[in-house]
PDB file of C-alpha atoms in Angstrom:
ATOM      1  CA  MET A   1       0.000   0.000   0.000  1.00  0.00           C
ATOM      2  CA  ASN A   2       1.522   3.328  -0.964  1.00  0.00           C
ATOM      3  CA  LYS A   3       1.071   6.496   1.029  1.00  0.00           C
ATOM      4  CA  GLU A   4      -1.699   7.866  -1.170  1.00  0.00           C
ATOM      5  CA  GLU A   5      -3.788   4.700  -0.916  1.00  0.00           C
ATOM      6  CA  ALA A   6      -3.211   4.681   2.792  1.00  0.00           C
ATOM      7  CA  MET A   7      -4.200   8.324   3.037  1.00  0.00           C
ATOM      8  CA  LYS A   8      -7.382   7.523   1.174  1.00  0.00           C
ATOM      9  CA  LYS A   9      -8.124   4.502   3.273  1.00  0.00           C
ATOM     10  CA  LEU A  10      -7.387   6.207   6.519  1.00  0.00           C
ATOM     11  CA  LYS A  11      -9.179   9.449   5.744  1.00  0.00           C
ATOM     12  CA  ILE A  12     -11.214  10.082   8.802  1.00  0.00           C
ATOM     13  CA  ARG A  13     -14.727  11.151   8.152  1.00  0.00           C
ATOM     14  CA  VAL A  14     -15.826  13.325  10.936  1.00  0.00           C
ATOM     15  CA  THR A  15     -19.599  13.719  10.884  1.00  0.00           C
ATOM     16  CA  PRO A  16     -20.301  16.907   8.926  1.00  0.00           C
ATOM     17  CA  ILE A  17     -22.571  19.367  10.623  1.00  0.00           C
ATOM     18  CA  GLY A  18     -25.885  20.373   9.120  1.00  0.00           C
ATOM     19  CA  ASN A  19     -26.692  22.704  11.966  1.00  0.00           C
ATOM     20  CA  GLY A  20     -24.282  24.134  14.422  1.00  0.00           C
ATOM     21  CA  THR A  21     -21.147  26.171  14.812  1.00  0.00           C
ATOM     22  CA  ALA A  22     -17.681  25.973  13.267  1.00  0.00           C
ATOM     23  CA  ILE A  23     -14.833  27.755  15.030  1.00  0.00           C
ATOM     24  CA  ASP A  24     -11.904  27.793  12.631  1.00  0.00           C
ATOM     25  CA  HIS A  25      -8.364  29.198  12.479  1.00  0.00           C
ATOM     26  CA  ILE A  26      -7.828  28.952  16.222  1.00  0.00           C
ATOM     27  CA  GLN A  27      -4.138  29.339  17.024  1.00  0.00           C
ATOM     28  CA  PRO A  28      -2.652  25.949  18.017  1.00  0.00           C
ATOM     29  CA  GLY A  29      -2.873  25.163  21.705  1.00  0.00           C
ATOM     30  CA  VAL A  30      -6.004  27.228  22.318  1.00  0.00           C
ATOM     31  CA  GLY A  31      -8.647  24.807  20.980  1.00  0.00           C
ATOM     32  CA  LEU A  32      -8.928  22.709  24.128  1.00  0.00           C
ATOM     33  CA  ARG A  33      -9.154  25.837  26.275  1.00  0.00           C
ATOM     34  CA  ILE A  34     -12.139  26.955  24.182  1.00  0.00           C
ATOM     35  CA  VAL A  35     -13.703  23.504  24.564  1.00  0.00           C
ATOM     36  CA  GLU A  36     -13.231  23.813  28.318  1.00  0.00           C
ATOM     37  CA  ILE A  37     -14.772  27.287  28.423  1.00  0.00           C
ATOM     38  CA  LEU A  38     -17.745  26.402  26.221  1.00  0.00           C
ATOM     39  CA  GLY A  39     -18.297  23.243  28.233  1.00  0.00           C
ATOM     40  CA  MET A  40     -19.057  20.442  25.791  1.00  0.00           C
ATOM     41  CA  ASN A  41     -21.555  17.981  27.115  1.00  0.00           C
ATOM     42  CA  SER A  42     -22.651  14.636  25.843  1.00  0.00           C
ATOM     43  CA  ASP A  43     -25.843  15.863  24.149  1.00  0.00           C
ATOM     44  CA  HIS A  44     -24.138  17.188  21.053  1.00  0.00           C
ATOM     45  CA  ALA A  45     -21.684  15.737  18.576  1.00  0.00           C
ATOM     46  CA  ALA A  46     -18.478  17.672  18.175  1.00  0.00           C
ATOM     47  CA  SER A  47     -15.227  17.328  16.304  1.00  0.00           C
ATOM     48  CA  ILE A  48     -11.994  18.897  17.369  1.00  0.00           C
ATOM     49  CA  ALA A  49      -8.836  19.019  15.290  1.00  0.00           C
ATOM     50  CA  LEU A  50      -5.655  20.095  17.031  1.00  0.00           C
ATOM     51  CA  ASN A  51      -2.514  21.285  15.259  1.00  0.00           C
ATOM     52  CA  THR A  52      -3.965  20.512  11.894  1.00  0.00           C
ATOM     53  CA  GLU A  53      -2.467  22.020   8.733  1.00  0.00           C
ATOM     54  CA  SER A  54      -3.536  25.525   7.841  1.00  0.00           C
ATOM     55  CA  LYS A  55      -2.752  27.887   5.002  1.00  0.00           C
ATOM     56  CA  LYS A  56      -4.176  30.914   6.757  1.00  0.00           C
ATOM     57  CA  THR A  57      -2.748  31.049  10.247  1.00  0.00           C
ATOM     58  CA  LYS A  58       0.732  32.381  10.950  1.00  0.00           C
ATOM     59  CA  GLU A  59       2.013  29.155  12.472  1.00  0.00           C
ATOM     60  CA  LYS A  60       0.782  27.041   9.499  1.00  0.00           C
ATOM     61  CA  ARG A  61      -1.065  24.997  12.072  1.00  0.00           C
ATOM     62  CA  LYS A  62      -4.453  25.573  13.615  1.00  0.00           C
ATOM     63  CA  ASP A  63      -7.085  24.135  15.905  1.00  0.00           C
ATOM     64  CA  LEU A  64     -10.637  23.687  14.646  1.00  0.00           C
ATOM     65  CA  ILE A  65     -13.887  22.964  16.501  1.00  0.00           C
ATOM     66  CA  LEU A  66     -17.190  21.844  14.991  1.00  0.00           C
ATOM     67  CA  MET A  67     -20.219  21.615  17.245  1.00  0.00           C
ATOM     68  CA  GLU A  68     -23.451  20.032  16.106  1.00  0.00           C
ATOM     69  CA  ASN A  69     -26.722  21.704  17.054  1.00  0.00           C
ATOM     70  CA  ARG A  70     -24.861  24.051  19.334  1.00  0.00           C
ATOM     71  CA  PHE A  71     -25.000  27.802  18.817  1.00  0.00           C
ATOM     72  CA  LEU A  72     -23.050  30.438  20.667  1.00  0.00           C
ATOM     73  CA  THR A  73     -24.452  33.176  22.859  1.00  0.00           C
ATOM     74  CA  GLU A  74     -23.010  36.677  22.643  1.00  0.00           C
ATOM     75  CA  GLU A  75     -21.149  36.011  25.880  1.00  0.00           C
ATOM     76  CA  GLU A  76     -19.582  32.841  24.502  1.00  0.00           C
ATOM     77  CA  LEU A  77     -18.624  34.647  21.302  1.00  0.00           C
ATOM     78  CA  ASN A  78     -16.928  37.396  23.305  1.00  0.00           C
ATOM     79  CA  LYS A  79     -14.974  34.802  25.263  1.00  0.00           C
ATOM     80  CA  ILE A  80     -13.662  33.330  22.025  1.00  0.00           C
ATOM     81  CA  LYS A  81     -12.806  36.797  20.721  1.00  0.00           C
ATOM     82  CA  LEU A  82     -10.634  37.462  23.759  1.00  0.00           C
ATOM     83  CA  LEU A  83      -8.930  34.090  23.525  1.00  0.00           C
ATOM     84  CA  ALA A  84      -8.511  33.418  19.820  1.00  0.00           C
ATOM     85  CA  LYS A  85      -7.994  36.636  17.955  1.00  0.00           C
ATOM     86  CA  GLU A  86      -7.481  35.062  14.536  1.00  0.00           C
ATOM     87  CA  ALA A  87     -10.426  32.688  14.793  1.00  0.00           C
ATOM     88  CA  THR A  88     -13.483  32.761  12.554  1.00  0.00           C
ATOM     89  CA  VAL A  89     -16.891  31.610  13.736  1.00  0.00           C
ATOM     90  CA  ASN A  90     -19.446  30.312  11.248  1.00  0.00           C
ATOM     91  CA  THR A  91     -23.034  29.494  12.088  1.00  0.00           C
ATOM     92  CA  ILE A  92     -24.354  26.669   9.918  1.00  0.00           C
ATOM     93  CA  LYS A  93     -28.037  26.021   9.320  1.00  0.00           C
ATOM     94  CA  ASN A  94     -29.364  23.354   6.987  1.00  0.00           C
ATOM     95  CA  PHE A  95     -25.832  22.758   5.677  1.00  0.00           C
ATOM     96  CA  LYS A  96     -25.310  26.394   4.740  1.00  0.00           C
ATOM     97  CA  VAL A  97     -23.195  29.017   6.433  1.00  0.00           C
ATOM     98  CA  THR A  98     -25.806  31.550   7.529  1.00  0.00           C
ATOM     99  CA  LYS A  99     -23.729  33.825   9.677  1.00  0.00           C
ATOM    100  CA  LYS A 100     -20.049  34.624   9.647  1.00  0.00           C
ATOM    101  CA  ASP A 101     -18.867  36.407  12.732  1.00  0.00           C
ATOM    102  CA  LYS A 102     -15.894  38.645  12.283  1.00  0.00           C
ATOM    103  CA  LEU A 103     -14.115  38.374  15.534  1.00  0.00           C
ATOM    104  CA  ASP A 104     -13.541  42.065  16.162  1.00  0.00           C
ATOM    105  CA  LEU A 105     -12.971  42.751  19.800  1.00  0.00           C
ATOM    106  CA  PRO A 106     -15.985  44.361  21.464  1.00  0.00           C
ATOM    107  CA  ASP A 107     -15.623  47.675  23.343  1.00  0.00           C
ATOM    108  CA  LYS A 108     -17.341  46.243  26.392  1.00  0.00           C
ATOM    109  CA  VAL A 109     -17.972  42.753  27.721  1.00  0.00           C
ATOM    110  CA  GLU A 110     -20.417  41.593  30.378  1.00  0.00           C
ATOM    111  CA  SER A 111     -20.268  38.302  32.326  1.00  0.00           C
ATOM    112  CA  VAL A 112     -17.209  37.244  30.334  1.00  0.00           C
ATOM    113  CA  LEU A 113     -14.249  37.981  32.613  1.00  0.00           C
ATOM    114  CA  GLU A 114     -13.501  37.667  36.309  1.00  0.00           C
ATOM    115  CA  CYS A 115     -11.787  40.590  37.990  1.00  0.00           C
ATOM    116  CA  ILE A 116      -8.241  39.899  39.272  1.00  0.00           C
ATOM    117  CA  ASN A 117      -8.723  42.247  42.216  1.00  0.00           C
ATOM    118  CA  PRO A 118      -9.792  40.024  45.135  1.00  0.00           C
ATOM    119  CA  ASN A 119     -11.393  43.023  46.845  1.00  0.00           C
ATOM    120  CA  CYS A 120     -13.535  43.976  43.828  1.00  0.00           C
ATOM    121  CA  ILE A 121     -17.260  44.005  44.590  1.00  0.00           C
ATOM    122  CA  SER A 122     -17.850  41.705  41.590  1.00  0.00           C
ATOM    123  CA  ASN A 123     -16.005  38.957  43.476  1.00  0.00           C
ATOM    124  CA  HIS A 124     -18.257  39.293  46.509  1.00  0.00           C
ATOM    125  CA  GLU A 125     -21.739  40.083  45.275  1.00  0.00           C
ATOM    126  CA  GLU A 126     -23.988  38.431  42.724  1.00  0.00           C
ATOM    127  CA  ILE A 127     -23.534  41.023  40.017  1.00  0.00           C
ATOM    128  CA  LYS A 128     -22.551  40.810  36.364  1.00  0.00           C
ATOM    129  CA  THR A 129     -18.899  41.581  35.745  1.00  0.00           C
ATOM    130  CA  LYS A 130     -18.360  44.436  33.295  1.00  0.00           C
ATOM    131  CA  PHE A 131     -15.157  45.402  31.545  1.00  0.00           C
ATOM    132  CA  SER A 132     -14.220  47.951  28.921  1.00  0.00           C
ATOM    133  CA  ILE A 133     -11.773  46.642  26.330  1.00  0.00           C
ATOM    134  CA  LYS A 134      -8.911  48.541  24.708  1.00  0.00           C
ATOM    135  CA  LYS A 135      -6.985  47.254  21.717  1.00  0.00           C
ATOM    136  CA  SER A 136      -3.275  47.069  20.796  1.00  0.00           C
ATOM    137  CA  PRO A 137      -2.075  46.251  23.312  1.00  0.00           C
ATOM    138  CA  ILE A 138      -5.250  44.637  24.588  1.00  0.00           C
ATOM    139  CA  LYS A 139      -6.387  45.704  28.060  1.00  0.00           C
ATOM    140  CA  ALA A 140      -9.552  45.085  30.042  1.00  0.00           C
ATOM    141  CA  LYS A 141     -10.604  47.588  32.721  1.00  0.00           C
ATOM    142  CA  CYS A 142     -13.093  46.647  35.429  1.00  0.00           C
ATOM    143  CA  HIS A 143     -16.215  48.835  35.529  1.00  0.00           C
ATOM    144  CA  TYR A 144     -16.407  48.601  39.324  1.00  0.00           C
ATOM    145  CA  CYS A 145     -12.866  48.840  40.716  1.00  0.00           C
ATOM    146  CA  GLU A 146     -11.083  50.127  37.587  1.00  0.00           C
ATOM    147  CA  THR A 147      -8.364  47.463  37.858  1.00  0.00           C
ATOM    148  CA  SER A 148      -6.735  46.892  34.490  1.00  0.00           C
ATOM    149  CA  MET A 149      -5.818  43.431  33.144  1.00  0.00           C
ATOM    150  CA  ASP A 150      -3.270  42.740  30.390  1.00  0.00           C
ATOM    151  CA  GLU A 151      -3.479  40.083  27.686  1.00  0.00           C
ATOM    152  CA  LYS A 152      -2.150  37.203  29.794  1.00  0.00           C
ATOM    153  CA  GLU A 153      -4.368  38.090  32.737  1.00  0.00           C
ATOM    154  CA  ILE A 154      -7.395  38.312  30.443  1.00  0.00           C
ATOM    155  CA  GLU A 155      -6.693  34.854  29.002  1.00  0.00           C
ATOM    156  CA  LYS A 156      -6.474  33.349  32.469  1.00  0.00           C
ATOM    157  CA  HIS A 157      -9.620  35.003  33.812  1.00  0.00           C
ATOM    158  CA  ILE A 158     -12.231  34.148  31.209  1.00  0.00           C
ATOM    159  CA  LYS A 159     -15.257  32.679  32.982  1.00  0.00           C
ATOM    160  CA  LYS A 160     -16.164  29.039  32.461  1.00  0.00           C
TER     161      LYS A 160
ATOM    162  CA  MET B   1     -28.218  21.708  -2.553  1.00  0.00           C
ATOM    163  CA  ASN B   2     -29.638  18.472  -1.151  1.00  0.00           C
ATOM    164  CA  LYS B   3     -28.439  16.845   2.017  1.00  0.00           C
ATOM    165  CA  GLU B   4     -26.167  14.363   0.274  1.00  0.00           C
ATOM    166  CA  GLU B   5     -24.399  17.029  -1.728  1.00  0.00           C
ATOM    167  CA  ALA B   6     -24.057  19.098   1.397  1.00  0.00           C
ATOM    168  CA  MET B   7     -22.697  16.103   3.279  1.00  0.00           C
ATOM    169  CA  LYS B   8     -20.136  15.610   0.545  1.00  0.00           C
ATOM    170  CA  LYS B   9     -19.176  19.236   0.419  1.00  0.00           C
ATOM    171  CA  LEU B  10     -18.947  19.604   4.141  1.00  0.00           C
ATOM    172  CA  LYS B  11     -17.069  16.381   4.749  1.00  0.00           C
ATOM    173  CA  ILE B  12     -14.323  17.352   7.082  1.00  0.00           C
ATOM    174  CA  ARG B  13     -10.995  15.871   6.244  1.00  0.00           C
ATOM    175  CA  VAL B  14      -9.104  15.425   9.412  1.00  0.00           C
ATOM    176  CA  THR B  15      -5.451  14.741   8.696  1.00  0.00           C
ATOM    177  CA  PRO B  16      -5.073  10.954   8.639  1.00  0.00           C
ATOM    178  CA  ILE B  17      -2.333   9.555  10.819  1.00  0.00           C
ATOM    179  CA  GLY B  18       0.564   7.660   9.320  1.00  0.00           C
ATOM    180  CA  ASN B  19       2.157   7.119  12.687  1.00  0.00           C
ATOM    181  CA  GLY B  20       0.517   7.393  16.020  1.00  0.00           C
ATOM    182  CA  THR B  21      -2.274   6.082  18.174  1.00  0.00           C
ATOM    183  CA  ALA B  22      -6.016   5.688  17.653  1.00  0.00           C
ATOM    184  CA  ILE B  23      -8.218   5.322  20.722  1.00  0.00           C
ATOM    185  CA  ASP B  24     -11.620   4.220  19.502  1.00  0.00           C
ATOM    186  CA  HIS B  25     -14.990   3.200  20.990  1.00  0.00           C
ATOM    187  CA  ILE B  26     -14.625   5.438  24.018  1.00  0.00           C
ATOM    188  CA  GLN B  27     -17.969   5.823  25.760  1.00  0.00           C
ATOM    189  CA  PRO B  28     -19.414   9.304  25.121  1.00  0.00           C
ATOM    190  CA  GLY B  29     -18.360  11.894  27.665  1.00  0.00           C
ATOM    191  CA  VAL B  30     -15.043  10.256  28.501  1.00  0.00           C
ATOM    192  CA  GLY B  31     -12.988  11.411  25.484  1.00  0.00           C
ATOM    193  CA  LEU B  32     -12.101  14.822  26.857  1.00  0.00           C
ATOM    194  CA  ARG B  33     -11.135  13.307  30.206  1.00  0.00           C
ATOM    195  CA  ILE B  34      -8.679  11.027  28.378  1.00  0.00           C
ATOM    196  CA  VAL B  35      -7.323  14.027  26.481  1.00  0.00           C
ATOM    197  CA  GLU B  36      -6.833  15.792  29.800  1.00  0.00           C
ATOM    198  CA  ILE B  37      -5.082  12.803  31.364  1.00  0.00           C
ATOM    199  CA  LEU B  38      -2.804  12.161  28.381  1.00  0.00           C
ATOM    200  CA  GLY B  39      -2.009  15.862  28.212  1.00  0.00           C
ATOM    201  CA  MET B  40      -2.074  16.860  24.563  1.00  0.00           C
ATOM    202  CA  ASN B  41       0.478  19.494  23.740  1.00  0.00           C
ATOM    203  CA  SER B  42       0.999  21.581  20.671  1.00  0.00           C
ATOM    204  CA  ASP B  43       3.788  19.444  19.199  1.00  0.00           C
ATOM    205  CA  HIS B  44       1.511  16.775  17.785  1.00  0.00           C
ATOM    206  CA  ALA B  45      -1.559  16.860  15.581  1.00  0.00           C
ATOM    207  CA  ALA B  46      -4.640  15.233  17.044  1.00  0.00           C
ATOM    208  CA  SER B  47      -8.257  14.758  16.115  1.00  0.00           C
ATOM    209  CA  ILE B  48     -11.019  14.239  18.599  1.00  0.00           C
ATOM    210  CA  ALA B  49     -14.575  13.246  17.737  1.00  0.00           C
ATOM    211  CA  LEU B  50     -17.154  13.496  20.507  1.00  0.00           C
ATOM    212  CA  ASN B  51     -20.544  11.778  20.445  1.00  0.00           C
ATOM    213  CA  THR B  52     -19.985  10.551  16.953  1.00  0.00           C
ATOM    214  CA  GLU B  53     -22.083   7.708  15.528  1.00  0.00           C
ATOM    215  CA  SER B  54     -21.032   4.202  16.416  1.00  0.00           C
ATOM    216  CA  LYS B  55     -22.291   0.766  15.549  1.00  0.00           C
ATOM    217  CA  LYS B  56     -20.293  -0.953  18.249  1.00  0.00           C
ATOM    218  CA  THR B  57     -20.834   0.874  21.505  1.00  0.00           C
ATOM    219  CA  LYS B  58     -23.956   0.380  23.609  1.00  0.00           C
ATOM    220  CA  GLU B  59     -25.042   4.003  23.427  1.00  0.00           C
ATOM    221  CA  LYS B  60     -24.709   4.113  19.599  1.00  0.00           C
ATOM    222  CA  ARG B  61     -22.443   7.064  20.170  1.00  0.00           C
ATOM    223  CA  LYS B  62     -18.756   7.151  20.912  1.00  0.00           C
ATOM    224  CA  ASP B  63     -15.753   9.384  21.378  1.00  0.00           C
ATOM    225  CA  LEU B  64     -12.658   8.849  19.268  1.00  0.00           C
ATOM    226  CA  ILE B  65      -9.115  10.211  19.606  1.00  0.00           C
ATOM    227  CA  LEU B  66      -6.360  10.121  16.992  1.00  0.00           C
ATOM    228  CA  MET B  67      -2.905  11.295  17.971  1.00  0.00           C
ATOM    229  CA  GLU B  68      -0.152  11.801  15.436  1.00  0.00           C
ATOM    230  CA  ASN B  69       3.356  10.645  16.310  1.00  0.00           C
ATOM    231  CA  ARG B  70       2.258  10.016  19.853  1.00  0.00           C
ATOM    232  CA  PHE B  71       2.533   6.551  21.363  1.00  0.00           C
ATOM    233  CA  LEU B  72       1.297   5.436  24.742  1.00  0.00           C
ATOM    234  CA  THR B  73       3.367   4.178  27.632  1.00  0.00           C
ATOM    235  CA  GLU B  74       2.157   1.214  29.655  1.00  0.00           C
ATOM    236  CA  GLU B  75       1.070   3.631  32.398  1.00  0.00           C
ATOM    237  CA  GLU B  76      -0.998   5.689  29.973  1.00  0.00           C
ATOM    238  CA  LEU B  77      -2.561   2.542  28.555  1.00  0.00           C
ATOM    239  CA  ASN B  78      -3.525   1.399  32.054  1.00  0.00           C
ATOM    240  CA  LYS B  79      -5.130   4.766  32.744  1.00  0.00           C
ATOM    241  CA  ILE B  80      -7.278   4.385  29.645  1.00  0.00           C
ATOM    242  CA  LYS B  81      -8.194   0.821  30.629  1.00  0.00           C
ATOM    243  CA  LEU B  82      -9.508   2.026  33.971  1.00  0.00           C
ATOM    244  CA  LEU B  83     -11.444   4.885  32.420  1.00  0.00           C
ATOM    245  CA  ALA B  84     -12.790   3.511  29.137  1.00  0.00           C
ATOM    246  CA  LYS B  85     -13.507  -0.165  29.456  1.00  0.00           C
ATOM    247  CA  GLU B  86     -14.927  -0.615  25.946  1.00  0.00           C
ATOM    248  CA  ALA B  87     -12.188   1.336  24.213  1.00  0.00           C
ATOM    249  CA  THR B  88      -9.780  -0.132  21.686  1.00  0.00           C
ATOM    250  CA  VAL B  89      -6.277   1.229  21.216  1.00  0.00           C
ATOM    251  CA  ASN B  90      -4.488   0.824  17.894  1.00  0.00           C
ATOM    252  CA  THR B  91      -0.875   1.706  17.276  1.00  0.00           C
ATOM    253  CA  ILE B  92      -0.316   2.854  13.691  1.00  0.00           C
ATOM    254  CA  LYS B  93       3.064   2.819  11.975  1.00  0.00           C
ATOM    255  CA  ASN B  94       3.602   3.770   8.345  1.00  0.00           C
ATOM    256  CA  PHE B  95      -0.169   3.829   7.793  1.00  0.00           C
ATOM    257  CA  LYS B  96      -0.644   0.286   9.085  1.00  0.00           C
ATOM    258  CA  VAL B  97      -2.101  -0.895  12.356  1.00  0.00           C
ATOM    259  CA  THR B  98       0.844  -2.625  13.972  1.00  0.00           C
ATOM    260  CA  LYS B  99      -0.506  -3.288  17.429  1.00  0.00           C
ATOM    261  CA  LYS B 100      -4.004  -3.711  18.712  1.00  0.00           C
ATOM    262  CA  ASP B 101      -4.320  -3.501  22.454  1.00  0.00           C
ATOM    263  CA  LYS B 102      -7.148  -5.406  23.982  1.00  0.00           C
ATOM    264  CA  LEU B 103      -8.078  -3.343  26.925  1.00  0.00           C
ATOM    265  CA  ASP B 104      -8.219  -6.074  29.539  1.00  0.00           C
ATOM    266  CA  LEU B 105      -7.854  -4.699  32.995  1.00  0.00           C
ATOM    267  CA  PRO B 106      -4.428  -5.391  34.476  1.00  0.00           C
ATOM    268  CA  ASP B 107      -4.083  -7.166  37.855  1.00  0.00           C
ATOM    269  CA  LYS B 108      -1.769  -4.481  39.146  1.00  0.00           C
ATOM    270  CA  VAL B 109      -1.086  -0.877  38.236  1.00  0.00           C
ATOM    271  CA  GLU B 110       1.847   1.332  39.165  1.00  0.00           C
ATOM    272  CA  SER B 111       1.953   5.157  39.053  1.00  0.00           C
ATOM    273  CA  VAL B 112      -1.563   5.223  37.610  1.00  0.00           C
ATOM    274  CA  LEU B 113      -3.816   6.031  40.575  1.00  0.00           C
ATOM    275  CA  GLU B 114      -3.662   8.309  43.588  1.00  0.00           C
ATOM    276  CA  CYS B 115      -4.727   6.854  46.922  1.00  0.00           C
ATOM    277  CA  ILE B 116      -7.882   8.386  48.441  1.00  0.00           C
ATOM    278  CA  ASN B 117      -6.534   7.921  51.952  1.00  0.00           C
ATOM    279  CA  PRO B 118      -4.934  11.276  52.888  1.00  0.00           C
ATOM    280  CA  ASN B 119      -2.766   9.531  55.488  1.00  0.00           C
ATOM    281  CA  CYS B 120      -1.372   6.968  53.036  1.00  0.00           C
ATOM    282  CA  ILE B 121       2.408   7.070  52.762  1.00  0.00           C
ATOM    283  CA  SER B 122       2.101   7.370  48.969  1.00  0.00           C
ATOM    284  CA  ASN B 123       0.586  10.825  49.482  1.00  0.00           C
ATOM    285  CA  HIS B 124       3.525  11.989  51.584  1.00  0.00           C
ATOM    286  CA  GLU B 125       6.660  10.415  50.163  1.00  0.00           C
ATOM    287  CA  GLU B 126       8.093  10.307  46.686  1.00  0.00           C
ATOM    288  CA  ILE B 127       7.176   6.698  45.972  1.00  0.00           C
ATOM    289  CA  LYS B 128       5.327   5.018  43.123  1.00  0.00           C
ATOM    290  CA  THR B 129       1.691   4.306  43.909  1.00  0.00           C
ATOM    291  CA  LYS B 130       0.772   0.627  43.570  1.00  0.00           C
ATOM    292  CA  PHE B 131      -2.694  -0.880  43.429  1.00  0.00           C
ATOM    293  CA  SER B 132      -4.072  -4.360  42.870  1.00  0.00           C
ATOM    294  CA  ILE B 133      -7.168  -4.441  40.661  1.00  0.00           C
ATOM    295  CA  LYS B 134     -10.197  -6.691  41.058  1.00  0.00           C
ATOM    296  CA  LYS B 135     -12.874  -7.053  38.393  1.00  0.00           C
ATOM    297  CA  SER B 136     -16.700  -7.093  38.433  1.00  0.00           C
ATOM    298  CA  PRO B 137     -17.305  -4.990  40.338  1.00  0.00           C
ATOM    299  CA  ILE B 138     -14.040  -3.188  39.761  1.00  0.00           C
ATOM    300  CA  LYS B 139     -12.009  -2.328  42.870  1.00  0.00           C
ATOM    301  CA  ALA B 140      -8.507  -0.989  43.392  1.00  0.00           C
ATOM    302  CA  LYS B 141      -6.649  -1.750  46.643  1.00  0.00           C
ATOM    303  CA  CYS B 142      -3.653   0.287  47.735  1.00  0.00           C
ATOM    304  CA  HIS B 143      -0.463  -1.744  48.228  1.00  0.00           C
ATOM    305  CA  TYR B 144       0.612   0.446  51.160  1.00  0.00           C
ATOM    306  CA  CYS B 145      -2.464   1.242  53.267  1.00  0.00           C
ATOM    307  CA  GLU B 146      -4.876  -1.375  51.847  1.00  0.00           C
ATOM    308  CA  THR B 147      -7.590   1.230  51.297  1.00  0.00           C
ATOM    309  CA  SER B 148     -10.035   0.056  48.651  1.00  0.00           C
ATOM    310  CA  MET B 149     -11.486   2.334  45.937  1.00  0.00           C
ATOM    311  CA  ASP B 150     -14.651   1.653  43.942  1.00  0.00           C
ATOM    312  CA  GLU B 151     -15.300   2.439  40.285  1.00  0.00           C
ATOM    313  CA  LYS B 152     -16.257   6.094  40.771  1.00  0.00           C
ATOM    314  CA  GLU B 153     -13.343   6.743  43.097  1.00  0.00           C
ATOM    315  CA  ILE B 154     -10.956   5.103  40.642  1.00  0.00           C
ATOM    316  CA  GLU B 155     -12.214   7.303  37.803  1.00  0.00           C
ATOM    317  CA  LYS B 156     -11.679  10.428  39.850  1.00  0.00           C
ATOM    318  CA  HIS B 157      -8.212   9.521  41.075  1.00  0.00           C
ATOM    319  CA  ILE B 158      -6.381   8.677  37.880  1.00  0.00           C
ATOM    320  CA  LYS B 159      -3.125  10.626  37.785  1.00  0.00           C
ATOM    321  CA  LYS B 160      -2.628  13.350  35.219  1.00  0.00           C
TER     322      LYS B 160
END
C-alpha cells in the first residue's frame, strides 16, 4: 500500500454538521481551552482538530472545533474573541453558512471575565462583571474597581 | 443543494495519521477526560470526535481520539483501561495498524492512581503508587495502606 492509498483509506470522516457552529483558524494550543470554556456535554456531537495544517494562520497549524446543534451566545462569542484573535466563527443552518462572525474585539464585555482584584465588589456580590476593552495592546478595565488586566491576565480570567 | 451534496461538500478531512495512536470506541463523555489525562500538547496533531455515531458501543455514540506521532506508555494505557472499558487502542506505523491492544484490565497498576486515603504514605513520600485491581465490580486496593477504591473513586483519582 503506498502512502496515497493509505491516506485515502485512513481518511477520517468526521460527521459533517448540518446545523451548528464551526470555530476555525484557532491558534494551536487554544482549541482545548475553548472547549473547556464552552463546556461540551454529551448531548451534542463535536469534532476537534488540534494542530492541523492551515494555510491561513501564521504558524501554518491551527485548531478547529465543529459543534453540532450548538450555537453560541453573545457572551460565549466574546470569550472566544478574547482568547482566539485570529479565529473565525461560522453558524451553519441546513448545511449552509448563515452567519459569519468577524471576531472584532468588542468595546465592552459583560459576564465574560472575572476581575483579578480580590477586593472587587464583583467577586463578593452576585452582580454581572463588566469590563471595557482597549486594543493594541489589549487591556480590560473593570467597571467597578477600575483594575486593568493585560493580555495574559485576560486569558487566564475568562469565565467558564 | 440536497443533504447528500451538502454532506459531501462539508465532509471534514481530518489529517489521517501515518504514525501514532487511535483510541476508539470510548464511551461518550469520557474522550475529553482522556485528552486531559494524556495531556495533549501543541507538538503533535490530534483529532477528537465526541458523540460521533457508532455501531459498536452500547449508546450508539462514541468518542474517538487520533494522535499523530504520539505513542502510549504502559502507564498511559492502564489509565485508559480504567477509564474507558470498551475502548480499543491501535498503534499505527507507516499507515498500518501494527498493534491492537485489547483493553483487559491489568491485575496491578503502578503510578496510575492516587490513593484516596490522605494519610497513606504514597501521598507523603516520593514513591510510586501501587494498586491491585479486582474485576466485576471493579475495585482498586492500595499496596501500602490497603484502602479500597470503587469504580467512581478510581475514575476520579487517575493521575494526570
